[in-house]
Amino acid sequence: MRIGFIGTGIMGRPMAGHLQAAGHQLWLAPHRSPAPEELVAGGATVCASARALAAAVEAVILMLPDTPDVERALFGADGVVAGLRPGTLVIDMSSIDPIATRDFAARVAEAGGEYVDAPVSGGEVGAKAASLTIMCGGSAAAFARAKPLFGAMGKNITLVGEVGAGQVAKVANQIVVALNIAAVGEALLFAAKAGVDPGKVREALLGGFAASRVLEVHGQRMIDRTFAPGFRIALHQKDLNLALGSARALGLALPGTAGAQQLFSACVARGGADWDHSALVRALEALADHEIARAAP
């Protein structure tokens, strides 16, 4: 297919690369940074605007940081909708507001396009390995058109429901991940403060009911102090804001989510907006005045 891709950052760059490797032709509209050299070298066409991109392709994929970014890319003066051809498939793989998503989908449909929201989970590691979990909302027909593209980028691909359902599933995912990071951080910090090697504790827990992907990957990050971003705290904060805002609208209490958001806020106050979200443990360490570290041999 002729695919337009907008948002080739930490996640979007490898995702677009997998599509190119699968034989699809790419058109790129730079967002905040130039088009990646390796994609251009592989034959991608760089467009001056999202409008020009949309006029050339059969499907447009967006992988952008937040709701306003998606709105500008779609509906700005030189946005996707201004150049949209009838029947074009618009796939938003960003993590944004579910209510805004439904509005965006209606506006794209008015312009003659089809819309699928398809946020992802798996982080930079999953994006590079083409093993992302992809949570989709849209019609069965639109999902069927998009699924071969998803197959180049991910493995667990689910049509959750109508438009917006994918974003609801992603918000739920981010609640689980945030609380799991906090739980792993507390557990390893407890071990370290008690004088036990947190690395050995992590190994032991991986063999039992406490095992999780967060314990496996982010537990190791906490021990090794490797907080270069795979998924930035600022982005996870944005996702929890979506969760808490939606919860207020639903009259729903999410106390664990609110607590995790406060820990992220404490990290941001210390200059950590761009730390990996596993660095939430630094807020817990500050409260304990103790840092997780691998015990000396």
XYZ file of C-alpha atoms in Angstrom:
297
model
C 0.000 0.000 0.000
C 0.909 3.654 -0.294
C 1.122 4.728 3.350
C 1.557 8.160 4.852
C 3.242 8.170 8.274
C 3.237 11.186 10.592
C 5.267 10.961 13.804
C 8.569 9.118 13.397
C 9.850 9.556 16.946
C 11.002 6.934 19.463
C 8.063 4.656 18.644
C 7.042 5.757 15.162
C 10.475 5.456 13.615
C 10.834 1.664 13.986
C 7.122 1.153 13.275
C 7.447 2.968 9.955
C 10.607 0.996 9.260
C 8.762 -2.301 9.646
C 6.100 -1.157 7.182
C 8.799 -0.204 4.703
C 10.562 -3.539 5.197
C 7.252 -5.307 4.494
C 7.185 -3.721 1.031
C 4.862 -0.760 1.594
C 5.671 2.609 0.034
C 6.075 5.397 2.593
C 5.276 9.098 2.449
C 6.457 11.116 5.460
C 5.362 14.477 6.842
C 7.933 15.538 9.466
C 6.615 16.352 12.950
C 9.003 18.252 15.264
C 12.040 16.553 13.734
C 13.307 15.764 10.229
C 12.339 12.539 8.481
C 14.691 9.711 9.547
C 17.550 9.292 7.088
C 17.246 5.508 6.959
C 13.595 5.717 5.853
C 14.435 8.238 3.158
C 17.362 6.082 2.033
C 14.926 3.154 1.847
C 12.750 5.038 -0.630
C 10.346 7.094 1.526
C 9.038 10.321 0.005
C 9.176 13.403 2.220
C 6.185 15.736 1.857
C 6.050 19.424 2.699
C 2.785 19.005 4.607
C 0.273 16.496 5.919
C -2.105 17.752 3.231
C 0.308 16.789 0.457
C 0.925 13.442 2.110
C -2.795 12.620 2.326
C -3.303 13.433 -1.335
C -0.751 10.767 -2.337
C -1.648 7.743 -0.205
C -4.256 5.077 0.532
C -3.748 5.088 4.305
C -2.457 7.638 6.815
C -0.931 6.537 10.128
C -0.396 8.969 12.981
C 1.911 8.269 15.941
C 1.930 11.535 17.882
C 2.375 12.553 21.532
C -1.005 14.002 22.533
C -4.553 14.926 21.537
C -3.738 18.488 20.309
C -0.938 17.111 18.094
C -3.358 14.712 16.406
C -5.978 17.433 15.973
C -3.468 19.780 14.320
C -2.133 17.033 12.039
C -5.643 16.092 10.921
C -7.495 19.393 10.799
C -4.901 22.166 10.545
C -4.807 24.425 7.466
C -2.388 22.021 5.764
C -3.620 18.950 7.618
C -4.576 15.491 6.488
C -8.277 16.224 5.976
C -7.488 19.110 3.616
C -5.889 16.621 1.206
C -7.929 13.520 2.028
C -9.125 11.406 -0.897
C -12.416 9.474 -0.673
C -11.964 6.096 0.996
C -8.608 6.901 2.576
C -7.997 4.960 5.780
C -6.882 7.138 8.718
C -5.248 5.141 11.536
C -4.376 6.956 14.743
C -1.878 4.909 16.762
C -1.271 7.713 19.251
C -2.594 7.513 22.818
C -5.167 10.295 23.155
C -8.530 11.259 24.621
C -11.264 8.690 23.765
C -13.966 11.390 23.559
C -11.896 13.542 21.205
C -11.185 10.404 19.171
C -14.900 9.923 18.470
C -15.157 13.536 17.323
C -12.093 13.189 15.073
C -13.518 10.020 13.531
C -16.828 11.741 12.740
C -15.012 14.641 11.059
C -12.825 12.289 9.016
C -15.933 10.329 7.951
C -17.574 13.607 6.854
C -14.547 14.209 4.636
C -14.939 10.763 3.068
C -12.353 8.784 5.018
C -12.481 5.767 7.338
C -11.053 5.934 10.857
C -9.481 3.414 13.214
C -8.016 4.297 16.592
C -5.213 1.847 17.341
C -3.031 2.850 20.309
C -0.184 0.519 21.196
C 1.578 -0.973 24.190
C 5.060 -2.431 24.341
C 7.248 0.652 24.376
C 10.382 1.205 22.343
C 11.397 -2.440 22.776
C 8.107 -3.654 21.289
C 8.246 -1.094 18.487
C 11.728 -2.228 17.466
C 10.826 -5.924 17.716
C 7.497 -5.511 15.862
C 5.823 -7.131 18.863
C 3.484 -4.321 19.918
C 0.073 -4.950 21.405
C -2.412 -2.980 19.282
C -5.839 -2.084 20.711
C -8.307 -1.043 18.030
C -11.591 0.812 17.750
C -13.539 1.111 14.511
C -15.836 -0.683 12.129
C -15.123 -4.305 11.234
C -14.543 -3.266 7.616
C -12.021 -0.544 8.492
C -10.241 -2.885 10.906
C -10.003 -5.564 8.196
C -8.295 -3.051 5.889
C -5.879 -1.977 8.604
C -5.024 -5.378 10.052
C -2.343 -6.349 7.486
C -0.519 -3.112 8.351
C -0.807 -3.851 12.065
C 0.668 -7.294 11.401
C 3.922 -5.667 10.296
C 4.206 -3.751 13.586
C 2.699 -5.943 16.284
C 1.552 -9.362 17.417
C -1.414 -9.059 19.771
C -3.973 -7.200 17.629
C -7.507 -6.841 18.984
C -10.618 -5.067 17.716
C -12.006 -3.942 21.073
C -15.140 -2.219 19.780
C -16.352 0.846 17.916
C -14.303 4.010 17.443
C -12.814 5.149 20.764
C -12.744 1.665 22.284
C -9.073 1.258 21.454
C -8.244 4.447 23.358
C -10.301 3.270 26.354
C -8.323 0.000 26.355
C -5.034 1.934 26.164
C -5.986 4.110 29.141
C -6.797 0.913 31.067
C -3.412 -0.472 30.019
C -1.619 2.619 31.300
C -3.372 2.348 34.652
C -2.146 -1.238 35.029
C 1.405 -0.373 33.944
C 1.706 2.673 36.240
C 0.484 0.778 39.290
C 2.744 -2.157 38.428
C 5.784 0.135 38.173
C 4.938 1.595 41.569
C 4.491 -1.887 43.067
C 7.805 -3.147 41.638
C 9.571 0.001 42.847
C 8.200 -0.409 46.369
C 9.109 -4.103 46.475
C 12.707 -3.632 45.309
C 13.165 -0.588 47.530
C 11.908 -2.620 50.503
C 14.422 -5.365 49.684
C 17.307 -2.930 49.335
C 16.475 -1.107 52.581
C 16.286 -4.468 54.368
C 19.838 -5.231 53.218
C 18.962 -7.882 50.633
C 20.230 -7.801 47.033
C 17.274 -6.428 44.987
C 18.611 -8.188 41.897
C 18.291 -11.563 43.609
C 14.834 -10.634 44.900
C 13.797 -9.751 41.352
C 15.056 -13.133 40.093
C 13.094 -14.935 42.796
C 9.879 -13.034 42.120
C 10.072 -13.711 38.378
C 9.477 -17.383 39.150
C 6.235 -16.813 41.042
C 2.824 -15.143 40.926
C 4.389 -11.678 41.188
C 6.074 -12.115 37.800
C 5.281 -9.463 35.204
C 6.809 -7.781 32.187
C 7.293 -4.658 34.308
C 9.213 -6.636 36.945
C 11.304 -8.253 34.211
C 12.196 -5.114 32.225
C 11.684 -2.130 34.500
C 12.801 -3.930 37.624
C 16.150 -4.418 35.901
C 16.199 -0.748 34.865
C 15.658 0.289 38.479
C 18.553 -1.881 39.643
C 20.900 -0.827 36.829
C 19.850 2.871 36.998
C 19.188 2.983 33.257
C 16.475 5.617 32.895
C 17.035 6.800 29.321
C 13.509 6.982 27.901
C 11.783 4.129 26.216
C 8.531 5.771 27.333
C 8.831 9.191 28.937
C 7.253 10.077 32.286
C 5.612 13.121 30.670
C 3.732 10.847 28.259
C 2.622 8.461 30.985
C 1.437 11.466 32.999
C -0.615 12.519 29.992
C -2.222 9.075 29.818
C -3.062 9.074 33.532
C -4.573 12.542 33.143
C -6.876 10.994 30.537
C -7.742 8.232 32.993
C -8.440 10.587 35.883
C -10.396 13.058 33.733
C -12.572 10.279 32.334
C -13.025 8.841 35.831
C -14.320 12.191 37.078
C -16.796 12.303 34.210
C -17.942 8.770 35.098
C -18.145 9.463 38.842
C -15.458 6.832 39.387
C -12.723 6.755 42.050
C -9.269 5.588 40.911
C -7.158 6.015 44.069
C -4.209 3.905 42.909
C -4.024 5.812 39.626
C -4.107 9.130 41.474
C -1.261 7.965 43.724
C 0.884 6.898 40.772
C 0.258 10.263 39.120
C 1.522 12.033 42.244
C 4.720 9.983 42.132
C 5.209 10.924 38.467
C 4.607 14.577 39.416
C 7.301 14.325 42.089
C 9.729 13.070 39.422
C 8.812 15.925 37.075
C 9.420 18.411 39.895
C 12.972 17.027 40.064
C 13.513 17.562 36.333
C 12.426 14.075 35.294
C 9.757 14.720 32.658
C 11.977 13.031 30.074
C 13.093 10.125 32.261
C 11.801 6.680 31.419
C 8.606 5.913 33.345
C 10.452 3.231 35.324
C 12.184 6.172 37.048
C 8.982 6.602 39.079
C 11.038 4.637 41.614
C 13.137 7.766 42.177
C 10.163 9.433 43.863
C 9.819 6.430 46.174
C 13.560 6.519 46.866
C 13.361 10.203 47.776
C 10.594 9.432 50.277
C 12.696 6.636 51.799
C 16.024 8.509 51.567
C 17.436 5.270 50.162
C 18.391 4.230 46.633
C 18.011 0.783 45.092
C 21.450 -0.479 44.087
C 22.909 -3.837 43.266
C 24.613 -5.286 46.343
C 28.389 -5.546 46.167
C 29.639 -9.076 45.331
